[in-house]
Every structure is written in structure tokens, then in C-alpha cells.
mmCIF file of C-alpha atoms in Angstrom:
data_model
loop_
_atom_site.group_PDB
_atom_site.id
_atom_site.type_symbol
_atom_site.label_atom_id
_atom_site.label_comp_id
_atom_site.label_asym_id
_atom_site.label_seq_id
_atom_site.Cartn_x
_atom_site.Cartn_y
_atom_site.Cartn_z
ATOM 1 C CA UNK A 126 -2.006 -8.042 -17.620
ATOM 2 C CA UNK A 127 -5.313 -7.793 -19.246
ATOM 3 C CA UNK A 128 -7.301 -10.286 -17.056
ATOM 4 C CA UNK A 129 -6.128 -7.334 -14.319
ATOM 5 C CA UNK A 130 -9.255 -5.667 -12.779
ATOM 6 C CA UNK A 131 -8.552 -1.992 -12.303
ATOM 7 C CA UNK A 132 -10.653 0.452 -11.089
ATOM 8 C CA UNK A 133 -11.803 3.654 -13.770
ATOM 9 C CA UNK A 134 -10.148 7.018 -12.442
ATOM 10 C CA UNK A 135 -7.118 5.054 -11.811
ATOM 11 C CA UNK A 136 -6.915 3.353 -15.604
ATOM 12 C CA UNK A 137 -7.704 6.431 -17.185
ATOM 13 C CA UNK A 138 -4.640 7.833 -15.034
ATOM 14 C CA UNK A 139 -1.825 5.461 -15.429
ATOM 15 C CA UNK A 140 -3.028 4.873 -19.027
ATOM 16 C CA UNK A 141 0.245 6.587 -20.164
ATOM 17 C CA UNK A 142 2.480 4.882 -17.488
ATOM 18 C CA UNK A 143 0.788 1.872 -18.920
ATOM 19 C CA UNK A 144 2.534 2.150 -22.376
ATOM 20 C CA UNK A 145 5.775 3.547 -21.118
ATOM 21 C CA UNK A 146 8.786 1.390 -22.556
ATOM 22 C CA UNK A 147 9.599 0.739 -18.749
ATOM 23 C CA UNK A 148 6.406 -0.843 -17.866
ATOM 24 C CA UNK A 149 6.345 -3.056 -20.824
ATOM 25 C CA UNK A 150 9.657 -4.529 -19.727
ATOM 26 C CA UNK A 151 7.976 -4.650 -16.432
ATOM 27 C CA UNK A 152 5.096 -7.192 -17.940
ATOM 28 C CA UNK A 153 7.461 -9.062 -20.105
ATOM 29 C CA UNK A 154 9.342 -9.727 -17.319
ATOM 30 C CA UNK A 155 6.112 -11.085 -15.596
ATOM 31 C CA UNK A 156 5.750 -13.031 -18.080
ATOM 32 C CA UNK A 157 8.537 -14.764 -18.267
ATOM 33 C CA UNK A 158 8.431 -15.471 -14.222
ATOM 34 C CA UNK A 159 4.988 -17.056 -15.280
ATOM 35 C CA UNK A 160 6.381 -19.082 -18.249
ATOM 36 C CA UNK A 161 9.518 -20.536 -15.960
ATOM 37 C CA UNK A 162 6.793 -22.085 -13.668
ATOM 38 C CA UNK A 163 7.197 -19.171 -10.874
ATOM 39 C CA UNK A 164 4.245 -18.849 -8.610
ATOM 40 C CA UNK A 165 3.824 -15.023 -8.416
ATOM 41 C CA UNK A 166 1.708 -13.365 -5.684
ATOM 42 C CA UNK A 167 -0.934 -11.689 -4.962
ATOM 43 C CA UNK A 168 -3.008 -13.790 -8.165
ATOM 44 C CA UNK A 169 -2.877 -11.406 -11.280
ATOM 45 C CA UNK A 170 -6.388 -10.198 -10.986
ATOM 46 C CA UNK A 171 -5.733 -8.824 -7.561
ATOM 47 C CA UNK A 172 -2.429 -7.136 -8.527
ATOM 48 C CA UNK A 173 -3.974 -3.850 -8.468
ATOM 49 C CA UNK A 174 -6.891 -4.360 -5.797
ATOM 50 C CA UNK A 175 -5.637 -1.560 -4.198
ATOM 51 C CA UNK A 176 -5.999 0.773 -6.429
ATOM 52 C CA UNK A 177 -9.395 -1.164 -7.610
ATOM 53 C CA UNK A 178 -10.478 -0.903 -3.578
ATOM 54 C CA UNK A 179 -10.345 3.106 -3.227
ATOM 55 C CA UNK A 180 -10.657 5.266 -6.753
ATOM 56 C CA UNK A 181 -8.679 8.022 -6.747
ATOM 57 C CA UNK A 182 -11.105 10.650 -5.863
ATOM 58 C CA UNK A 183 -11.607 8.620 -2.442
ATOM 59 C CA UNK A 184 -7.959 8.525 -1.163
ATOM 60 C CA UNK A 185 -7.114 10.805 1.796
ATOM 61 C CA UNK A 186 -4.335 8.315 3.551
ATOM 62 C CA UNK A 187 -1.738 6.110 2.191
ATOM 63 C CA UNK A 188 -0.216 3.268 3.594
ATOM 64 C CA UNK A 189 2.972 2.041 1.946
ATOM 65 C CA UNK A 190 4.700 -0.918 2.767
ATOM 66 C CA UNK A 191 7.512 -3.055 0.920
ATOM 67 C CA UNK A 192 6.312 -5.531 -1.324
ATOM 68 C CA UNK A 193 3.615 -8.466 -1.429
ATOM 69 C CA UNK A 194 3.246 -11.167 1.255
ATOM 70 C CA UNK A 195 5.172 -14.208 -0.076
ATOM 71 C CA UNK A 196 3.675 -17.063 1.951
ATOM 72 C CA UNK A 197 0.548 -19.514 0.258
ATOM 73 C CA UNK A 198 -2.614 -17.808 0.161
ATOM 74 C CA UNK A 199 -1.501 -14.309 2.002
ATOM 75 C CA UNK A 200 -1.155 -11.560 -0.129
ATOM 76 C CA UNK A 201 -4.954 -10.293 -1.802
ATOM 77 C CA UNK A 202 -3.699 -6.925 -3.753
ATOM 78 C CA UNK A 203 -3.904 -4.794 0.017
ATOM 79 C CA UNK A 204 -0.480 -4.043 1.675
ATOM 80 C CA UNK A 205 -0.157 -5.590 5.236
ATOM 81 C CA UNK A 206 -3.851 -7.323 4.432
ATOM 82 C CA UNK A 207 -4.455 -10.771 4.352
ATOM 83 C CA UNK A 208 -7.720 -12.493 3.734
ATOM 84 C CA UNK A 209 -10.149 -13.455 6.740
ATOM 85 C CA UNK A 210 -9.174 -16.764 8.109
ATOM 86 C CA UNK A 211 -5.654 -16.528 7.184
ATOM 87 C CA UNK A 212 -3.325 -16.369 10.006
ATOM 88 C CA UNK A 213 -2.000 -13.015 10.988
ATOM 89 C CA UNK A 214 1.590 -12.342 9.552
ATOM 90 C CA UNK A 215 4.472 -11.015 12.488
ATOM 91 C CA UNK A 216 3.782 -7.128 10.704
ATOM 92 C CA UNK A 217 0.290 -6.973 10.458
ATOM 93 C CA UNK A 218 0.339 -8.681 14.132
ATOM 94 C CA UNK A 219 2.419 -5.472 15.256
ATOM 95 C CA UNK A 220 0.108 -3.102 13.478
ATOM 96 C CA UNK A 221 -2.819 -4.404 14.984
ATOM 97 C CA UNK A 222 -0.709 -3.937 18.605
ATOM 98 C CA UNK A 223 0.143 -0.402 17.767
ATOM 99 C CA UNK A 224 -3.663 0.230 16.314
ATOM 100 C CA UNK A 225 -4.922 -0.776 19.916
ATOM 101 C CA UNK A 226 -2.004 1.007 21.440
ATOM 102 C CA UNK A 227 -2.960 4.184 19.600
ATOM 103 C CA UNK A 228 -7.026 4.488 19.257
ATOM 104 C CA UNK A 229 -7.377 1.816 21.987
ATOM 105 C CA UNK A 230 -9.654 -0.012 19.761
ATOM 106 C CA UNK A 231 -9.765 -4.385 20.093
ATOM 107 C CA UNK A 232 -7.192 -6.382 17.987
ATOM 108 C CA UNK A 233 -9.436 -7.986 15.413
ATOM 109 C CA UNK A 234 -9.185 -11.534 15.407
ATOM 110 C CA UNK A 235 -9.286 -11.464 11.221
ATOM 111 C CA UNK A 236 -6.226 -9.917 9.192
ATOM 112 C CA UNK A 237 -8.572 -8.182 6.696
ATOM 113 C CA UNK A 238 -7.589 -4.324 6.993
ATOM 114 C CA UNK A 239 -10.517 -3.970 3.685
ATOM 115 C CA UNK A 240 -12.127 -1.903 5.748
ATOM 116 C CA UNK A 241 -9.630 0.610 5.632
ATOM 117 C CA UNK A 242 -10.006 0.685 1.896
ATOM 118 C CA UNK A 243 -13.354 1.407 1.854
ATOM 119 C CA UNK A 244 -12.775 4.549 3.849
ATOM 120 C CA UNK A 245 -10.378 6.267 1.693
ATOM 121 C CA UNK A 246 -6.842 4.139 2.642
ATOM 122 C CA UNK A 247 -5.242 3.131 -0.185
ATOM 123 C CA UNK A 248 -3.490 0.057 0.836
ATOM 124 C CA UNK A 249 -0.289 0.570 -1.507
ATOM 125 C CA UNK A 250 3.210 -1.816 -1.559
ATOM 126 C CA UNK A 251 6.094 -0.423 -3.120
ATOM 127 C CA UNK A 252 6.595 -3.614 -5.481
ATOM 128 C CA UNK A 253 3.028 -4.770 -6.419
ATOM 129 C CA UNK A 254 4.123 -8.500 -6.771
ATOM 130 C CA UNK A 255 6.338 -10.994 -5.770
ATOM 131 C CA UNK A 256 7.733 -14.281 -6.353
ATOM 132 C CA UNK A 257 6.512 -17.362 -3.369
ATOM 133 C CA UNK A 258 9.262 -17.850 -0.581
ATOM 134 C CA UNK A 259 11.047 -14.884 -2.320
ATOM 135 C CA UNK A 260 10.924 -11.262 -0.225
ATOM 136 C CA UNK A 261 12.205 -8.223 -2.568
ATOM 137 C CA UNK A 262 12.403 -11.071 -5.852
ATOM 138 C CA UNK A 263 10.382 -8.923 -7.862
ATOM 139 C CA UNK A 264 12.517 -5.573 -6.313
ATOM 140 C CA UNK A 265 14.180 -2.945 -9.381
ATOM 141 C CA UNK A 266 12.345 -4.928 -11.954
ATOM 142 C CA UNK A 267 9.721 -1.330 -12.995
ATOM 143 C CA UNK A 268 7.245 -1.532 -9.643
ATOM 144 C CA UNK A 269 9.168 1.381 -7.641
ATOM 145 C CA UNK A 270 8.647 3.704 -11.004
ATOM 146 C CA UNK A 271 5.052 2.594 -11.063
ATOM 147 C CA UNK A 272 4.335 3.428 -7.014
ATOM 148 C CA UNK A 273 6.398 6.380 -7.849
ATOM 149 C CA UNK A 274 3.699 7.614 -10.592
ATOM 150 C CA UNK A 275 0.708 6.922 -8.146
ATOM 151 C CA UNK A 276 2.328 8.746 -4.879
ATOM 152 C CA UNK A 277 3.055 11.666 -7.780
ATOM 153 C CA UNK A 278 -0.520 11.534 -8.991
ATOM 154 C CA UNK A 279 -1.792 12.015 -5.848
ATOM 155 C CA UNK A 280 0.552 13.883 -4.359
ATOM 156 C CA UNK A 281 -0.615 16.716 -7.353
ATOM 157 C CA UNK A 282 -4.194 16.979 -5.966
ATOM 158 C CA UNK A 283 -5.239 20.221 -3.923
ATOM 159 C CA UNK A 284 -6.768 18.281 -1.462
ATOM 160 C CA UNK A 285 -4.144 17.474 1.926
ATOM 161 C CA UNK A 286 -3.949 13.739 2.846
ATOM 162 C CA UNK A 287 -1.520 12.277 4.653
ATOM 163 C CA UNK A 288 1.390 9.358 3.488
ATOM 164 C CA UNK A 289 1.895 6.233 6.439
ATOM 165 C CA UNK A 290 5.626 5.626 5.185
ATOM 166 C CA UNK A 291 6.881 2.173 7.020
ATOM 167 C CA UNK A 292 10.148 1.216 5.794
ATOM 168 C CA UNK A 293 13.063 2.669 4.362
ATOM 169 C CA UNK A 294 11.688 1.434 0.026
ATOM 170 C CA UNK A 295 8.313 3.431 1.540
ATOM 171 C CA UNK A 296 10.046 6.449 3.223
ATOM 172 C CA UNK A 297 12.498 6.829 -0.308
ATOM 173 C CA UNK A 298 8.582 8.081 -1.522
ATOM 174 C CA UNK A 299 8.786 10.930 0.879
ATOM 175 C CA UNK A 300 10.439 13.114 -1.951
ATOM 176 C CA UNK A 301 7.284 12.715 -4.528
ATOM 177 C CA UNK A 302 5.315 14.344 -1.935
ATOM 178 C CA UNK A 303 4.410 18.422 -1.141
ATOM 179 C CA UNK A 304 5.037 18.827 1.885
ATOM 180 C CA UNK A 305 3.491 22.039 2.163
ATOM 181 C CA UNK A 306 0.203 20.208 1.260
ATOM 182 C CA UNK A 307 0.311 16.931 2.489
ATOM 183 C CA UNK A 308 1.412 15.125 5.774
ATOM 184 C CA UNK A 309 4.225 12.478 6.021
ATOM 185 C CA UNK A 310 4.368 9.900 8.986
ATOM 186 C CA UNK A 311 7.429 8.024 8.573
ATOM 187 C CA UNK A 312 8.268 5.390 10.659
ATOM 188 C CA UNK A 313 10.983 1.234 10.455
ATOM 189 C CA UNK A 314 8.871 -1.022 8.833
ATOM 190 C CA UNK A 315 6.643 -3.162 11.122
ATOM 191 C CA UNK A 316 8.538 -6.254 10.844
ATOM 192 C CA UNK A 317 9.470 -7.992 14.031
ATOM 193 C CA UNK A 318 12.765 -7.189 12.661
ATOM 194 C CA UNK A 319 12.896 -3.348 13.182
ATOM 195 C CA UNK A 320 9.869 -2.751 14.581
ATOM 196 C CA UNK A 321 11.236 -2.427 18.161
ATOM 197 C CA UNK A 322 13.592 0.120 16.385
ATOM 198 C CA UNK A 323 10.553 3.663 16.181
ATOM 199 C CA UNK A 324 7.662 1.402 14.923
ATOM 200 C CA UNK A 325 5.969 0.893 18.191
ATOM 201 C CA UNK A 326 4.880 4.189 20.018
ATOM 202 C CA UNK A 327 4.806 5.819 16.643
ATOM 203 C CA UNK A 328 0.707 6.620 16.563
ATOM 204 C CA UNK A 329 0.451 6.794 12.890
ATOM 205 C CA UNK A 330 -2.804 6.417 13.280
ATOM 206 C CA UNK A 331 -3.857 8.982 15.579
ATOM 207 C CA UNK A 332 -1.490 11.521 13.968
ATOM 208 C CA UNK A 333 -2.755 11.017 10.575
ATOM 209 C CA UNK A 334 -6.020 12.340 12.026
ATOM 210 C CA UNK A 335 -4.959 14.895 13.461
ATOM 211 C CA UNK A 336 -3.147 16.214 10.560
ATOM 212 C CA UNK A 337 -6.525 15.653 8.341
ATOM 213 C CA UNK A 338 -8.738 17.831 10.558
ATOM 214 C CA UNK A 339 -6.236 20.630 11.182
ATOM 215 C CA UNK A 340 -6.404 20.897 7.470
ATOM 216 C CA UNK A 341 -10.095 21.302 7.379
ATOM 217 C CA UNK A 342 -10.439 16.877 6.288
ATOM 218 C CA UNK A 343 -12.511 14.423 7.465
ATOM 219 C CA UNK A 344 -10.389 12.061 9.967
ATOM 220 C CA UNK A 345 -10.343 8.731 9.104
ATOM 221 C CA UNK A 346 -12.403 6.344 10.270
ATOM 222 C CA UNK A 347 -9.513 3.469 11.528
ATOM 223 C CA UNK A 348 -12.302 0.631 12.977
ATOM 224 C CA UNK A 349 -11.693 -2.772 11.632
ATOM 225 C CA UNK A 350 -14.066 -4.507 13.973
ATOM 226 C CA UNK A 351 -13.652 -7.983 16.172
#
């Protein structure tokens, strides 16, 4: 893991997660995917471009999802992301349909959501990596304790922000977070497998704003572009 960028306020955070017995299993068992030959997405620099994308000071909406893309070339560290000029997975296809649904904004034609990032979303999977072809292969292995310290982290700061929960390994996060202080918009996972099932018509988007300014935030600023 040391070739893994990480942004400042976020090492100096998790430093003591970082040494926990738990998380060095976690690595060694990394490890060993990457000794048997395993191809292991997103690339190991961009493991934690989430986290590396918004510092912790600069999150005031999370967006968890399941775990990595597992397809050639998808996943880039940024849950439901993909790189510009990669083709648009089924999910991030139905969030873009429920993002013009909601704000009435265009579908971009790219399936970079690094804009969001840069305005305060932190782009967060509940397993941070996974093996090619494989959904949920890299599932109980130390990740869920890890996205459990982070939702915990910033779940303890005074300032209200608001949790995008899609999918029942997201929504299990719900009980890390103060709900007296923060906002929680739950919803099935966007997959074309549930997301006929409460994802569509759900306006997380719109509701996540208007939970920020009725406690006194700055709404967020949801434009990806064309």
C-alpha cells in the first residue's frame, strides 16, 4: 500500500486504523490476491482517490455505493465514476436518469461524476477494491471496518451533511451516523436490478439540498456538464 496516494487530513486520520491488526490482514490479503496473478481494481494508486479527491474538511455529502466496478478499465478510486470515454455502466446510466429526473439538468455524455468531488462529494464504496469479473470478491475481507471508520469520522464533525445510502452494504452505514446532526437518504441500489424497486423517483439529489440549507449549509452544486 505505500505507492497509495492519499490525501493529508485523511492520512493523518486513519493513521491509527492504518496499523490496526485488522487492516494489516486486510493488506496481506491484498497481497496475496496480487501474488496469485489476480487483477485487482481500481489500480492501487487510485484505491483511495476518493478520499485523495475531497479532504476531509471539504465533505458535506456522501455517496456510498457497494464495491468497485469490476469490468477492464472502469473503476478510477470514485464510486459509480468511470473515466471519460469509458462507456457508461447500467447504475451510473440510472443515476444520470434520476439526476435529470430530479434537477432537470442534461445527461452528460461522459461517466466522470469528478466533478462532484471537487465540490465536497466524497465518492465512497463500501469495499474499496475488487477482484476483475468478480462483484463482492473482495466483500468481509477488512473494507466494511475501514468505510465504517470514515462514515464515523465524519459523522463526529459539528458540521450537518447529508449520507446518499444506495444499497442495502451502504444503508447497514446508517447506524454510524447522528441523526440528530446529519441527514440520511436511503434508497435500492441503482442497479438495473433493483433500481425499479425505490431508486427511481427517489430525488436524492434535490433532497440532499434541501436538507443542507435548512441547516444553515451551502447546497451542493450537482452540475456535471455535457
Amino acid at each position: 500500500m505505500a505507492e497509495v496516494k492519499l490525501e493529508e487530513s485523511w492520512r493523518t486520520r486513519l493513521e491509527p486504523t492504518f496499523q490496526t491488526e485488522w487492516f494489516q490482514k486486510l493488506r496481506a490479503f491484498l497481497k496475496e490476491e496480487m501474488a496469485a496473478g489476480a487483477t485487482i481494481y481500481p489500480p492501487g494508486p487510485r484505491i483511495f482517490a476518493a478520499l485523495d479527491s475531497t479532504p476531509f474538511d471539504k465533505v458535506r455529502a456522501v455517496v456510498l455505493g457497494q464495491d468497485p466496478y469490476h469490468g477492464p478499465g472502469q473503476a478510477h478510486g470514485l464510486s459509480f465514476s468511470v473515466p471519460a470515454g469509458i462507456p457508461k455502466p447500467p447504475s451510473l446510466v440510472n443515476i444520470h436518469t434520476e439526476y435529470n429526473t430530479d434537477l432537470g439538468f442534461p445527461i452528460p455524455k461522459h461517466g466522470s461524476l469528478e466533478p462532484w468531488s471537487k465540490n465536497g462529494v466524497l465518492l465512497l464504496n463500501t469495499c474499496l477494491t475488487v477482484r476483475a469479473g468478480q462483484p463482492l470478491s473482495h466483500q468481509n475481507q477488512g473494507w466494511e471496518k475501514f468505510t465504517d471508520r470514515i462514515v464515523e469520522l465524519l459523522a463526529a464533525r459539528p458540521e450537518p451533511m447529508v449520507f446518499i445510502l444506495w444499497g442495502l452494504s451502504a444503508r447497514k452505514k446508517t447506524e454510524r451516523v447522528n441523526l440528530s446532526r446529519h441527514g440520511v437518504i436511503a434508497s435500492v441500489h441503482p442497479s438495473p436490478l433493483s433500481s425499479y424497486r425505490g431508486f427511481f423517483g427517489s430525488k436524492p439529489f434535490s433532497k440532499a439540498n434541501d436538507f443542507l440549507v435548512k441547516a444553515g449549509q451551502p447546497p451542493i452544486d450537482w452540475r456535471l456538464g455535457e
